[in-house]
Coordinates of C-alpha atoms in Angstrom, one line a residue:
M17 CA -10.2 -8.7 -19.5
E18 CA -7.6 -5.4 -20.5
N19 CA -4.2 -5.0 -19.3
F20 CA -2.6 -4.3 -15.8
P21 CA -2.1 -0.3 -15.6
V22 CA 1.0 1.1 -16.1
I23 CA 1.6 4.5 -15.8
N24 CA 5.1 6.1 -16.9
L25 CA 5.8 9.1 -14.7
D26 CA 7.8 10.2 -17.8
N27 CA 4.8 11.6 -19.8
L28 CA 3.3 13.8 -17.9
N29 CA 6.4 16.4 -18.7
G30 CA 5.5 16.7 -22.2
E31 CA 2.5 16.8 -24.5
E32 CA 1.4 13.7 -22.9
R33 CA -0.4 14.6 -19.9
K34 CA -3.5 14.5 -19.7
A35 CA -3.4 10.7 -21.3
T36 CA -1.3 10.2 -18.7
L37 CA -3.6 11.7 -16.4
D38 CA -6.5 10.3 -17.6
Q39 CA -4.6 6.9 -16.7
I40 CA -4.3 7.8 -13.7
E41 CA -7.9 8.4 -13.4
D42 CA -9.1 5.2 -15.2
A43 CA -6.6 3.4 -12.9
C44 CA -8.0 5.1 -9.2
Q45 CA -11.2 4.1 -10.3
N46 CA -11.5 1.0 -11.9
W47 CA -9.2 -1.1 -10.1
G48 CA -7.1 0.3 -7.2
F49 CA -4.4 -0.2 -8.5
F50 CA -1.3 0.9 -10.6
E51 CA 2.7 0.0 -11.9
L52 CA 4.5 3.2 -11.8
V53 CA 8.0 3.4 -14.5
N54 CA 10.5 6.5 -14.1
H55 CA 9.1 7.7 -11.3
G56 CA 12.1 8.8 -10.1
I57 CA 13.8 6.9 -7.6
P58 CA 17.3 5.7 -9.5
L59 CA 17.4 2.1 -9.9
E60 CA 20.7 1.4 -8.1
L61 CA 18.7 3.0 -4.7
L62 CA 16.0 0.2 -5.8
D63 CA 18.9 -2.3 -6.3
T64 CA 21.1 -1.7 -3.3
V65 CA 17.1 -1.4 -1.1
E66 CA 16.7 -5.8 -3.3
R67 CA 20.2 -7.0 -2.7
L68 CA 20.2 -5.4 1.4
T69 CA 16.6 -6.7 1.9
K70 CA 17.4 -10.2 0.7
E71 CA 21.2 -11.2 2.8
H72 CA 19.0 -9.3 5.6
Y73 CA 16.1 -12.0 5.7
R74 CA 19.0 -14.7 4.5
K75 CA 20.9 -14.1 7.9
C76 CA 18.5 -13.0 10.6
M77 CA 15.0 -13.6 9.5
E78 CA 14.8 -17.3 8.2
N79 CA 15.4 -19.4 10.5
R80 CA 13.3 -17.4 13.0
F81 CA 10.5 -17.9 10.7
K82 CA 11.6 -21.3 9.9
E83 CA 11.3 -21.9 13.8
A84 CA 8.4 -20.6 13.4
V85 CA 6.5 -22.7 11.2
A86 CA 7.9 -25.9 12.1
S87 CA 5.6 -26.4 14.4
K88 CA 2.6 -25.4 11.1
A89 CA 1.7 -29.0 9.8
L90 CA 0.1 -27.4 6.9
E91 CA -2.7 -30.6 7.6
V92 CA -5.8 -28.4 7.1
E93 CA -6.2 -25.5 6.2
V94 CA -5.4 -22.0 8.2
K95 CA -7.3 -19.7 8.3
D96 CA -6.1 -17.4 11.1
M97 CA -2.3 -16.6 10.2
D98 CA -0.1 -15.4 7.0
W99 CA 3.4 -17.0 5.5
E100 CA 5.2 -14.1 6.3
S101 CA 8.1 -12.8 7.6
T102 CA 8.7 -9.1 8.6
F103 CA 9.0 -6.4 10.4
F104 CA 8.2 -2.9 10.4
L105 CA 9.9 1.0 9.9
R106 CA 8.8 3.8 11.3
H107 CA 9.6 7.2 9.1
L108 CA 7.4 10.0 9.7
P109 CA 6.5 11.3 12.3
T110 CA 10.0 10.3 14.3
S111 CA 12.2 7.2 12.7
N112 CA 12.8 4.5 14.2
I113 CA 14.9 3.2 11.9
S114 CA 18.3 3.3 14.7
E115 CA 16.4 1.5 17.0
I116 CA 16.1 -1.9 15.2
P117 CA 18.0 -4.3 16.1
D118 CA 20.0 -6.8 13.6
L119 CA 20.1 -4.3 11.0
C120 CA 23.4 -3.3 9.1
Q121 CA 24.0 1.2 8.8
E122 CA 24.2 0.6 4.9
Y123 CA 20.6 -1.1 5.2
R124 CA 19.7 1.8 7.4
D125 CA 21.2 4.8 5.2
A126 CA 19.7 2.8 2.7
M127 CA 15.9 1.9 4.4
K128 CA 16.0 6.5 4.5
E129 CA 17.3 7.7 1.6
F130 CA 14.6 5.6 -0.3
A131 CA 12.1 6.7 2.2
K132 CA 11.9 10.1 1.6
K133 CA 12.3 9.3 -2.0
L134 CA 8.5 7.9 -1.5
E135 CA 8.0 10.6 0.5
E136 CA 8.6 12.5 -2.4
L137 CA 6.9 10.8 -4.8
A138 CA 3.6 9.9 -2.3
E139 CA 2.4 14.0 -2.2
E140 CA 4.0 13.9 -6.3
L141 CA 1.0 11.4 -7.0
L142 CA -1.5 12.5 -3.8
D143 CA -1.1 16.0 -5.6
L144 CA -1.6 14.5 -9.5
L145 CA -4.8 13.0 -7.6
C146 CA -5.6 16.1 -6.5
E147 CA -5.4 17.7 -10.2
N148 CA -7.9 15.1 -11.8
L149 CA -10.4 15.3 -8.8
G150 CA -10.5 19.5 -10.1
L151 CA -9.6 19.8 -6.3
E152 CA -6.8 22.4 -5.1
K153 CA -2.9 21.2 -5.2
G154 CA -2.1 20.2 -1.9
Y155 CA -5.6 19.6 -0.5
L156 CA -4.7 15.4 0.4
K157 CA -1.2 16.1 2.3
N158 CA -3.2 18.9 4.0
A159 CA -6.1 16.4 5.3
F160 CA -3.4 13.8 5.7
Y161 CA -2.0 16.6 7.8
G162 CA -2.8 16.2 11.1
S163 CA -1.3 18.6 14.1
K164 CA 2.6 16.5 13.2
G165 CA 2.3 15.4 9.4
P166 CA 1.4 11.7 8.5
N167 CA 2.5 8.7 9.2
F168 CA 4.6 6.7 7.2
G169 CA 6.3 3.2 7.4
T170 CA 7.5 0.6 5.5
K171 CA 6.3 -3.5 6.1
V172 CA 9.1 -4.9 4.8
A173 CA 7.9 -9.1 4.2
N174 CA 9.4 -11.8 2.6
Y175 CA 7.1 -14.5 1.7
P176 CA 8.9 -17.6 2.2
A177 CA 9.0 -20.9 -0.4
C178 CA 5.0 -22.8 0.6
P179 CA 5.2 -26.8 0.8
K180 CA 1.6 -25.8 0.2
P181 CA 0.1 -23.5 -1.1
E182 CA -3.5 -24.3 -0.9
L183 CA -3.1 -24.4 3.0
V184 CA -2.4 -21.6 3.2
K185 CA -2.4 -17.4 2.4
G186 CA 1.0 -15.4 2.1
L187 CA -0.9 -12.4 3.1
R188 CA -5.2 -12.7 3.4
A189 CA -7.4 -11.3 1.7
H190 CA -7.8 -7.4 2.9
T191 CA -8.0 -3.8 1.5
D192 CA -5.7 -1.0 3.8
A193 CA -6.8 1.2 5.8
G194 CA -5.1 4.1 5.4
G195 CA -3.8 6.3 2.0
I196 CA -1.2 5.3 -0.3
I197 CA 0.7 2.1 -0.1
L198 CA 3.6 2.0 -2.4
L199 CA 5.1 -1.0 -3.1
L200 CA 9.1 -2.5 -4.5
Q201 CA 8.4 -6.2 -4.7
D202 CA 10.6 -9.0 -6.4
D203 CA 10.4 -9.1 -10.2
K204 CA 10.9 -12.8 -10.8
V205 CA 8.7 -14.6 -7.7
S206 CA 4.7 -13.7 -8.7
G207 CA 2.1 -14.2 -6.3
L208 CA 0.4 -9.7 -5.1
Q209 CA -3.7 -10.7 -7.2
L210 CA -5.5 -8.3 -6.8
L211 CA -9.3 -8.8 -7.2
K212 CA -11.1 -7.2 -9.2
D213 CA -14.9 -7.6 -11.7
G214 CA -14.6 -11.0 -9.0
Q215 CA -12.2 -12.1 -9.8
W216 CA -8.6 -12.5 -9.2
V217 CA -5.5 -11.4 -11.0
D218 CA -1.5 -10.8 -10.9
V219 CA 0.4 -7.9 -10.6
P220 CA 2.9 -8.7 -12.4
P221 CA 6.8 -8.6 -11.3
M222 CA 7.7 -6.0 -13.1
R223 CA 11.3 -4.9 -12.6
H224 CA 12.5 -1.2 -11.4
S225 CA 8.1 -0.3 -11.1
I226 CA 6.8 1.3 -7.8
V227 CA 3.3 -0.5 -7.3
V228 CA 0.1 2.3 -6.0
N229 CA -2.3 1.3 -4.3
L230 CA -5.3 3.4 -2.4
G231 CA -6.1 2.7 1.4
D232 CA -9.4 3.0 2.8
Q233 CA -9.1 6.8 3.9
I234 CA -8.4 7.7 -0.1
E235 CA -12.2 6.2 -0.9
V236 CA -13.5 8.4 1.8
I237 CA -11.7 11.7 1.5
T238 CA -12.8 11.1 -2.8
N239 CA -16.6 10.2 -1.2
G240 CA -16.6 6.6 -3.0
R241 CA -15.0 7.9 -6.4
Y242 CA -12.2 5.9 -5.6
K243 CA -12.2 2.4 -4.2
S244 CA -9.3 0.9 -2.1
V245 CA -9.4 -2.3 -2.8
E246 CA -8.6 -6.0 -2.1
H247 CA -5.6 -7.4 -2.8
R248 CA -4.1 -10.5 -1.2
V249 CA -1.1 -12.4 -1.9
V250 CA -0.9 -16.4 -2.7
A251 CA 1.8 -18.9 -1.0
R252 CA 4.8 -20.0 -3.8
T253 CA 5.9 -23.1 -3.5
D254 CA 8.8 -21.7 -5.8
G255 CA 10.6 -19.4 -3.9
T256 CA 10.4 -16.3 -2.0
R257 CA 9.1 -13.3 -2.3
M258 CA 10.0 -10.0 -1.1
S259 CA 7.6 -7.1 -0.4
V260 CA 8.7 -4.0 0.2
A261 CA 5.5 -1.7 0.9
S262 CA 5.5 1.6 2.1
F263 CA 2.0 3.3 3.2
Y264 CA 1.8 7.1 3.2
N265 CA -1.2 7.5 5.8
P266 CA -2.7 10.4 7.7
A267 CA -2.0 11.5 11.4
N268 CA -3.4 10.5 14.7
D269 CA -5.9 12.3 14.9
A270 CA -5.6 13.8 11.9
V271 CA -9.7 13.8 11.1
I272 CA -11.4 12.4 7.9
Y273 CA -14.2 13.0 5.5
P274 CA -15.8 13.6 1.5
A275 CA -14.1 17.1 0.2
P276 CA -16.7 19.4 0.4
A277 CA -16.3 20.5 -3.3
L278 CA -16.8 17.0 -4.9
L279 CA -19.8 16.9 -3.2
E280 CA -21.2 20.2 -4.6
K281 CA -19.5 18.7 -7.6
E282 CA -21.5 16.4 -7.7
A283 CA -24.8 17.0 -5.6
Q284 CA -27.0 16.3 -8.6
E285 CA -25.8 12.7 -8.4
T286 CA -24.4 12.1 -4.9
E287 CA -25.3 12.5 -1.5
Q288 CA -22.6 12.0 1.2
V289 CA -22.4 8.1 2.7
Y290 CA -19.6 7.9 4.3
P291 CA -19.1 9.0 7.4
K292 CA -16.0 11.7 9.8
F293 CA -13.9 10.1 11.9
V294 CA -11.0 10.9 13.7
F295 CA -7.9 8.2 11.4
E296 CA -6.5 6.7 14.9
D297 CA -10.7 5.5 15.8
Y298 CA -11.0 4.2 12.7
M299 CA -7.2 1.7 12.7
K300 CA -8.8 0.5 16.4
L301 CA -11.5 -0.8 14.3
Y302 CA -9.3 -1.9 11.0
A303 CA -7.1 -3.6 13.9
T304 CA -10.0 -6.2 14.5
L305 CA -11.7 -6.0 11.5
K306 CA -8.5 -6.6 8.6
F307 CA -9.4 -9.8 7.3
Q308 CA -13.4 -8.7 6.4
P309 CA -15.0 -6.7 4.2
K310 CA -14.1 -2.6 5.1
E311 CA -18.3 -1.7 4.4
P312 CA -18.7 -3.0 8.0
R313 CA -15.8 -1.0 9.2
F314 CA -17.3 1.7 7.9
Q315 CA -20.6 1.6 9.5
A316 CA -19.3 0.8 12.2
I317 CA -16.9 4.1 12.5
K318 CA -20.0 6.1 12.3
A319 CA -21.7 4.3 15.1
V320 CA -18.4 4.8 17.3
N321 CA -17.6 8.5 16.0
S322 CA -18.2 11.7 17.6
F323 CA -19.6 13.4 15.5

């Protein structure tokens, strides 16, 4: 199998711009995932976020997790639980970082700064996708905007060492419901896998990289040219894996539908195969169907939408 796509954003600034855009296009069409290096986020900030995330887990989350799973003997396969310890931060449209208990001030400040950098990177990437798709600059950001701007938040997760990884997943297989996802993952303990051509492929840990994947809304807006891809986290026996995943999603009231310009361009080859819906309605559906195939979700939202 070909190598996992790693894209150097520095190359956008010179003669290699076209080749780099082609790499992104190939990754969006054929992988749904890619890994970014030289992405513009200060490496010291990434180190700080990693250090504070791991410290916070050890101080505040590890014992809670052990107590929570103590009752799970893992004698048989567990299909309704994930072997993970998580908390969630909201950045946009309003931040809740000041309300999360147990975070030291240094961690709050670092996550605020990190979120701002990730927001800028997400919007830069959306414009690169627009460029590849032949859409006007800002189209995807505007499609997500709704009345109050995008939803943007971070899931901070740790996947502790598991005594019987064959009986439970760190995170069960799913596609992401939203827009574009940016991940700072552990550079030593692996576990994230994506489904490609019927095989589970490791997303390689790489120091200071940002892993990007596309959510269901990008698939809808591009009318299937780009795909959201099923992925999972396998439980490991050898150490705790850190994951800081940030989700740049449409506003609750954003109306999502295939871009008309893409339908016009491809009218000879394709018809509109994706529904039109309000993002909040899709999320209500996703909440009950997250770990099931996405295609029935698209069919179900057709049945409930108001268009």
